[in-house]
JSON list of C-alpha atoms in Angstrom, two decimals:
[
{"chain": "T", "resi": 1, "resn": "MET", "atom": "CA", "xyz": [-15.85, -74.73, 73.59]},
{"chain": "T", "resi": 2, "resn": "LYS", "atom": "CA", "xyz": [-16.05, -78.92, 73.75]},
{"chain": "T", "resi": 3, "resn": "THR", "atom": "CA", "xyz": [-16.42, -80.40, 77.31]},
{"chain": "T", "resi": 4, "resn": "THR", "atom": "CA", "xyz": [-15.50, -83.77, 78.44]},
{"chain": "T", "resi": 5, "resn": "ASN", "atom": "CA", "xyz": [-17.03, -83.23, 81.83]},
{"chain": "T", "resi": 6, "resn": "TYR", "atom": "CA", "xyz": [-19.48, -85.69, 83.38]},
{"chain": "T", "resi": 7, "resn": "TYR", "atom": "CA", "xyz": [-21.34, -84.91, 86.46]},
{"chain": "T", "resi": 8, "resn": "ASN", "atom": "CA", "xyz": [-23.04, -87.34, 89.22]},
{"chain": "T", "resi": 9, "resn": "THR", "atom": "CA", "xyz": [-21.15, -89.86, 86.70]},
{"chain": "T", "resi": 10, "resn": "PHE", "atom": "CA", "xyz": [-19.29, -93.19, 87.94]},
{"chain": "T", "resi": 11, "resn": "ILE", "atom": "CA", "xyz": [-17.24, -94.84, 85.06]},
{"chain": "T", "resi": 12, "resn": "GLU", "atom": "CA", "xyz": [-16.19, -98.08, 85.86]},
{"chain": "T", "resi": 13, "resn": "VAL", "atom": "CA", "xyz": [-13.28, -100.01, 84.12]},
{"chain": "T", "resi": 14, "resn": "ALA", "atom": "CA", "xyz": [-13.67, -101.48, 81.07]},
{"chain": "T", "resi": 15, "resn": "GLU", "atom": "CA", "xyz": [-14.92, -104.61, 80.58]},
{"chain": "T", "resi": 16, "resn": "ASP", "atom": "CA", "xyz": [-11.37, -105.92, 79.02]},
{"chain": "T", "resi": 17, "resn": "CYS", "atom": "CA", "xyz": [-9.37, -104.60, 81.65]},
{"chain": "T", "resi": 18, "resn": "PRO", "atom": "CA", "xyz": [-6.60, -107.06, 81.97]},
{"chain": "T", "resi": 19, "resn": "VAL", "atom": "CA", "xyz": [-6.27, -106.12, 85.93]},
{"chain": "T", "resi": 20, "resn": "THR", "atom": "CA", "xyz": [-8.50, -107.05, 88.65]},
{"chain": "T", "resi": 21, "resn": "THR", "atom": "CA", "xyz": [-6.70, -104.99, 91.37]},
{"chain": "T", "resi": 22, "resn": "ALA", "atom": "CA", "xyz": [-5.65, -101.38, 90.41]},
{"chain": "T", "resi": 23, "resn": "GLU", "atom": "CA", "xyz": [-1.74, -100.31, 89.37]},
{"chain": "T", "resi": 24, "resn": "VAL", "atom": "CA", "xyz": [0.14, -97.57, 89.77]},
{"chain": "T", "resi": 25, "resn": "PRO", "atom": "CA", "xyz": [1.36, -97.01, 86.03]},
{"chain": "T", "resi": 26, "resn": "PRO", "atom": "CA", "xyz": [5.02, -97.49, 85.73]},
{"chain": "T", "resi": 27, "resn": "LEU", "atom": "CA", "xyz": [7.10, -94.81, 85.06]},
{"chain": "T", "resi": 28, "resn": "ARG", "atom": "CA", "xyz": [9.41, -95.83, 82.49]},
{"chain": "T", "resi": 29, "resn": "GLY", "atom": "CA", "xyz": [11.50, -92.90, 81.21]},
{"chain": "T", "resi": 30, "resn": "GLU", "atom": "CA", "xyz": [9.56, -89.58, 79.89]},
{"chain": "T", "resi": 31, "resn": "LYS", "atom": "CA", "xyz": [5.84, -89.37, 82.12]},
{"chain": "T", "resi": 32, "resn": "THR", "atom": "CA", "xyz": [3.09, -90.99, 80.00]},
{"chain": "T", "resi": 33, "resn": "ILE", "atom": "CA", "xyz": [-0.43, -89.99, 79.92]},
{"chain": "T", "resi": 34, "resn": "ALA", "atom": "CA", "xyz": [-1.18, -92.14, 82.73]},
{"chain": "T", "resi": 35, "resn": "ASN", "atom": "CA", "xyz": [1.47, -91.51, 84.97]},
{"chain": "T", "resi": 36, "resn": "ILE", "atom": "CA", "xyz": [0.16, -87.50, 84.82]},
{"chain": "T", "resi": 37, "resn": "GLU", "atom": "CA", "xyz": [-3.66, -88.64, 85.56]},
{"chain": "T", "resi": 38, "resn": "PHE", "atom": "CA", "xyz": [-2.57, -90.82, 88.28]},
{"chain": "T", "resi": 39, "resn": "GLU", "atom": "CA", "xyz": [-0.43, -88.17, 89.73]},
{"chain": "T", "resi": 40, "resn": "LEU", "atom": "CA", "xyz": [-2.94, -85.60, 89.43]},
{"chain": "T", "resi": 41, "resn": "LEU", "atom": "CA", "xyz": [-5.87, -87.28, 90.70]},
{"chain": "T", "resi": 42, "resn": "VAL", "atom": "CA", "xyz": [-4.67, -89.69, 93.25]},
{"chain": "T", "resi": 43, "resn": "ASP", "atom": "CA", "xyz": [-2.88, -86.64, 95.18]},
{"chain": "T", "resi": 44, "resn": "ASN", "atom": "CA", "xyz": [-6.17, -83.93, 94.70]},
{"chain": "T", "resi": 45, "resn": "PRO", "atom": "CA", "xyz": [-9.54, -85.62, 94.66]},
{"chain": "T", "resi": 46, "resn": "TYR", "atom": "CA", "xyz": [-12.06, -83.60, 93.84]},
{"chain": "T", "resi": 47, "resn": "GLU", "atom": "CA", "xyz": [-9.99, -80.81, 92.91]},
{"chain": "T", "resi": 48, "resn": "PHE", "atom": "CA", "xyz": [-10.42, -81.03, 88.93]},
{"chain": "T", "resi": 49, "resn": "THR", "atom": "CA", "xyz": [-12.88, -81.93, 86.69]},
{"chain": "T", "resi": 50, "resn": "SER", "atom": "CA", "xyz": [-12.21, -83.94, 83.39]},
{"chain": "T", "resi": 51, "resn": "ASP", "atom": "CA", "xyz": [-11.70, -81.23, 81.47]},
{"chain": "T", "resi": 52, "resn": "ASP", "atom": "CA", "xyz": [-8.62, -80.00, 84.04]},
{"chain": "T", "resi": 53, "resn": "VAL", "atom": "CA", "xyz": [-7.07, -83.10, 83.85]},
{"chain": "T", "resi": 54, "resn": "LEU", "atom": "CA", "xyz": [-6.63, -83.92, 79.94]},
{"chain": "T", "resi": 55, "resn": "PHE", "atom": "CA", "xyz": [-5.35, -80.06, 79.67]},
{"chain": "T", "resi": 56, "resn": "HIS", "atom": "CA", "xyz": [-2.85, -80.30, 82.32]},
{"chain": "T", "resi": 57, "resn": "VAL", "atom": "CA", "xyz": [-1.57, -83.50, 80.87]},
{"chain": "T", "resi": 58, "resn": "TYR", "atom": "CA", "xyz": [-1.63, -81.82, 76.96]},
{"chain": "T", "resi": 59, "resn": "ALA", "atom": "CA", "xyz": [0.20, -79.17, 78.41]},
{"chain": "T", "resi": 60, "resn": "ALA", "atom": "CA", "xyz": [2.62, -81.17, 80.42]},
{"chain": "T", "resi": 61, "resn": "LYS", "atom": "CA", "xyz": [3.38, -83.25, 77.06]},
{"chain": "T", "resi": 62, "resn": "ARG", "atom": "CA", "xyz": [3.78, -79.88, 75.23]},
{"chain": "T", "resi": 63, "resn": "GLN", "atom": "CA", "xyz": [5.87, -78.26, 77.98]},
{"chain": "T", "resi": 64, "resn": "LEU", "atom": "CA", "xyz": [3.66, -75.30, 77.97]},
{"chain": "T", "resi": 65, "resn": "ARG", "atom": "CA", "xyz": [4.21, -72.04, 79.96]},
{"chain": "T", "resi": 66, "resn": "THR", "atom": "CA", "xyz": [1.74, -70.97, 82.32]},
{"chain": "T", "resi": 67, "resn": "LYS", "atom": "CA", "xyz": [1.26, -67.98, 80.57]},
{"chain": "T", "resi": 68, "resn": "GLU", "atom": "CA", "xyz": [0.02, -69.99, 77.46]},
{"chain": "T", "resi": 69, "resn": "PHE", "atom": "CA", "xyz": [-2.53, -71.78, 79.14]},
{"chain": "T", "resi": 70, "resn": "GLU", "atom": "CA", "xyz": [-5.69, -69.98, 78.81]},
{"chain": "T", "resi": 71, "resn": "LYS", "atom": "CA", "xyz": [-5.04, -69.62, 74.86]},
{"chain": "T", "resi": 72, "resn": "GLU", "atom": "CA", "xyz": [-3.54, -73.00, 74.49]},
{"chain": "T", "resi": 73, "resn": "ARG", "atom": "CA", "xyz": [-6.79, -74.25, 76.42]},
{"chain": "T", "resi": 74, "resn": "GLU", "atom": "CA", "xyz": [-9.17, -72.66, 74.05]},
{"chain": "T", "resi": 75, "resn": "GLN", "atom": "CA", "xyz": [-7.82, -73.83, 71.28]},
{"chain": "T", "resi": 76, "resn": "PHE", "atom": "CA", "xyz": [-7.39, -77.36, 72.84]},
{"chain": "T", "resi": 77, "resn": "PHE", "atom": "CA", "xyz": [-10.96, -77.88, 73.95]},
{"chain": "T", "resi": 78, "resn": "SER", "atom": "CA", "xyz": [-12.43, -75.87, 69.96]},
{"chain": "T", "resi": 79, "resn": "LYS", "atom": "CA", "xyz": [-11.59, -79.63, 68.51]},
{"chain": "T", "resi": 80, "resn": "GLY", "atom": "CA", "xyz": [-13.79, -82.41, 70.35]},
{"chain": "T", "resi": 81, "resn": "GLN", "atom": "CA", "xyz": [-11.25, -84.72, 72.55]},
{"chain": "T", "resi": 82, "resn": "ALA", "atom": "CA", "xyz": [-11.87, -88.18, 73.75]},
{"chain": "T", "resi": 83, "resn": "CYS", "atom": "CA", "xyz": [-13.36, -88.24, 77.36]},
{"chain": "T", "resi": 84, "resn": "PHE", "atom": "CA", "xyz": [-12.35, -90.34, 80.30]},
{"chain": "T", "resi": 85, "resn": "ARG", "atom": "CA", "xyz": [-13.39, -93.25, 79.31]},
{"chain": "T", "resi": 86, "resn": "SER", "atom": "CA", "xyz": [-10.75, -93.64, 77.11]},
{"chain": "T", "resi": 87, "resn": "SER", "atom": "CA", "xyz": [-7.89, -92.80, 79.72]},
{"chain": "T", "resi": 88, "resn": "PRO", "atom": "CA", "xyz": [-5.41, -95.80, 80.08]},
{"chain": "T", "resi": 89, "resn": "LEU", "atom": "CA", "xyz": [-6.42, -95.44, 84.19]},
{"chain": "T", "resi": 90, "resn": "THR", "atom": "CA", "xyz": [-9.94, -97.05, 83.26]},
{"chain": "T", "resi": 91, "resn": "LYS", "atom": "CA", "xyz": [-8.74, -99.27, 80.45]},
{"chain": "T", "resi": 92, "resn": "ARG", "atom": "CA", "xyz": [-5.77, -100.81, 81.38]},
{"chain": "T", "resi": 93, "resn": "TYR", "atom": "CA", "xyz": [-4.57, -100.01, 85.05]},
{"chain": "T", "resi": 94, "resn": "GLY", "atom": "CA", "xyz": [-7.92, -100.90, 87.07]},
{"chain": "T", "resi": 95, "resn": "TRP", "atom": "CA", "xyz": [-9.43, -97.46, 88.34]},
{"chain": "T", "resi": 96, "resn": "GLY", "atom": "CA", "xyz": [-12.52, -96.49, 88.13]},
{"chain": "T", "resi": 97, "resn": "ALA", "atom": "CA", "xyz": [-13.63, -92.61, 88.05]},
{"chain": "T", "resi": 98, "resn": "HIS", "atom": "CA", "xyz": [-15.93, -91.00, 90.07]},
{"chain": "T", "resi": 99, "resn": "PHE", "atom": "CA", "xyz": [-17.78, -86.97, 89.25]},
{"chain": "T", "resi": 100, "resn": "ASP", "atom": "CA", "xyz": [-19.42, -85.25, 91.58]},
{"chain": "T", "resi": 101, "resn": "ALA", "atom": "CA", "xyz": [-22.38, -82.92, 90.96]},
{"chain": "T", "resi": 102, "resn": "ASP", "atom": "CA", "xyz": [-19.89, -80.16, 90.01]},
{"chain": "T", "resi": 103, "resn": "GLY", "atom": "CA", "xyz": [-17.89, -82.45, 87.56]},
{"chain": "T", "resi": 104, "resn": "ARG", "atom": "CA", "xyz": [-15.06, -82.76, 89.88]},
{"chain": "T", "resi": 105, "resn": "MET", "atom": "CA", "xyz": [-13.46, -86.42, 89.65]},
{"chain": "T", "resi": 106, "resn": "ALA", "atom": "CA", "xyz": [-11.36, -89.11, 91.76]},
{"chain": "T", "resi": 107, "resn": "ILE", "atom": "CA", "xyz": [-9.94, -92.43, 91.04]},
{"chain": "T", "resi": 108, "resn": "TYR", "atom": "CA", "xyz": [-11.04, -95.30, 92.84]},
{"chain": "T", "resi": 109, "resn": "ALA", "atom": "CA", "xyz": [-9.28, -99.13, 92.69]},
{"chain": "T", "resi": 110, "resn": "VAL", "atom": "CA", "xyz": [-10.97, -101.28, 91.31]},
{"chain": "T", "resi": 111, "resn": "GLU", "atom": "CA", "xyz": [-11.08, -103.87, 94.02]},
{"chain": "T", "resi": 112, "resn": "SER", "atom": "CA", "xyz": [-11.80, -100.56, 96.57]},
{"chain": "T", "resi": 113, "resn": "GLU", "atom": "CA", "xyz": [-14.96, -100.69, 98.85]},
{"chain": "T", "resi": 114, "resn": "GLU", "atom": "CA", "xyz": [-15.66, -97.00, 97.66]},
{"chain": "T", "resi": 115, "resn": "TYR", "atom": "CA", "xyz": [-15.16, -98.48, 94.16]},
{"chain": "T", "resi": 116, "resn": "GLN", "atom": "CA", "xyz": [-17.92, -101.18, 94.77]},
{"chain": "T", "resi": 117, "resn": "GLN", "atom": "CA", "xyz": [-20.60, -98.56, 96.36]},
{"chain": "T", "resi": 118, "resn": "PHE", "atom": "CA", "xyz": [-20.31, -96.12, 93.54]},
{"chain": "T", "resi": 119, "resn": "ALA", "atom": "CA", "xyz": [-20.73, -98.91, 91.00]},
{"chain": "T", "resi": 120, "resn": "ARG", "atom": "CA", "xyz": [-24.06, -99.78, 92.93]},
{"chain": "T", "resi": 121, "resn": "ASP", "atom": "CA", "xyz": [-25.11, -96.40, 93.42]},
{"chain": "T", "resi": 122, "resn": "LYS", "atom": "CA", "xyz": [-28.38, -95.95, 91.16]},
{"chain": "T", "resi": 123, "resn": "ALA", "atom": "CA", "xyz": [-28.33, -92.26, 91.62]},
{"chain": "T", "resi": 124, "resn": "LEU", "atom": "CA", "xyz": [-25.04, -92.17, 89.47]},
{"chain": "T", "resi": 125, "resn": "ARG", "atom": "CA", "xyz": [-25.05, -92.50, 85.94]},
{"chain": "T", "resi": 126, "resn": "GLN", "atom": "CA", "xyz": [-23.24, -95.90, 85.10]},
{"chain": "T", "resi": 127, "resn": "ILE", "atom": "CA", "xyz": [-21.04, -95.89, 82.28]},
{"chain": "T", "resi": 128, "resn": "LYS", "atom": "CA", "xyz": [-18.33, -98.40, 81.50]},
{"chain": "T", "resi": 129, "resn": "ALA", "atom": "CA", "xyz": [-14.86, -97.57, 80.15]},
{"chain": "T", "resi": 130, "resn": "MET", "atom": "CA", "xyz": [-14.17, -97.89, 76.46]},
{"chain": "T", "resi": 131, "resn": "ARG", "atom": "CA", "xyz": [-12.65, -101.23, 75.72]},
{"chain": "T", "resi": 132, "resn": "SER", "atom": "CA", "xyz": [-9.14, -101.84, 74.60]},
{"chain": "T", "resi": 133, "resn": "LYS", "atom": "CA", "xyz": [-9.95, -104.31, 71.55]},
{"chain": "T", "resi": 134, "resn": "LYS", "atom": "CA", "xyz": [-12.72, -104.44, 69.40]},
{"chain": "T", "resi": 135, "resn": "LEU", "atom": "CA", "xyz": [-15.08, -107.28, 69.53]}
]
């Protein structure tokens, strides 16, 4: 099974992120990937891994029943999945993602003191979110 989990890592917002202050992803009709990720992470810091969040989005978008989760999760991760560097939260909405030693994650607004502390922390692996536009 492939994984998207990070450990002791901080994902900074993308270099071409269009905001300097983090935004809550707007809700327009059906929930988007960004809406689902944001709600899950803002209400539950350090409760979920990246794999948990990505599968939750997949399950929510497909309206899977709980009894299908184990089989569907195994199938979902049998193929490589895009990691959290490609999340709209880190690319577009101005949220950095911190992963602790157990791979559990939390998000931080780009303008926050916590974000700045994580971005300067030499003990963490520092990576940037993927750019939206090619150079």
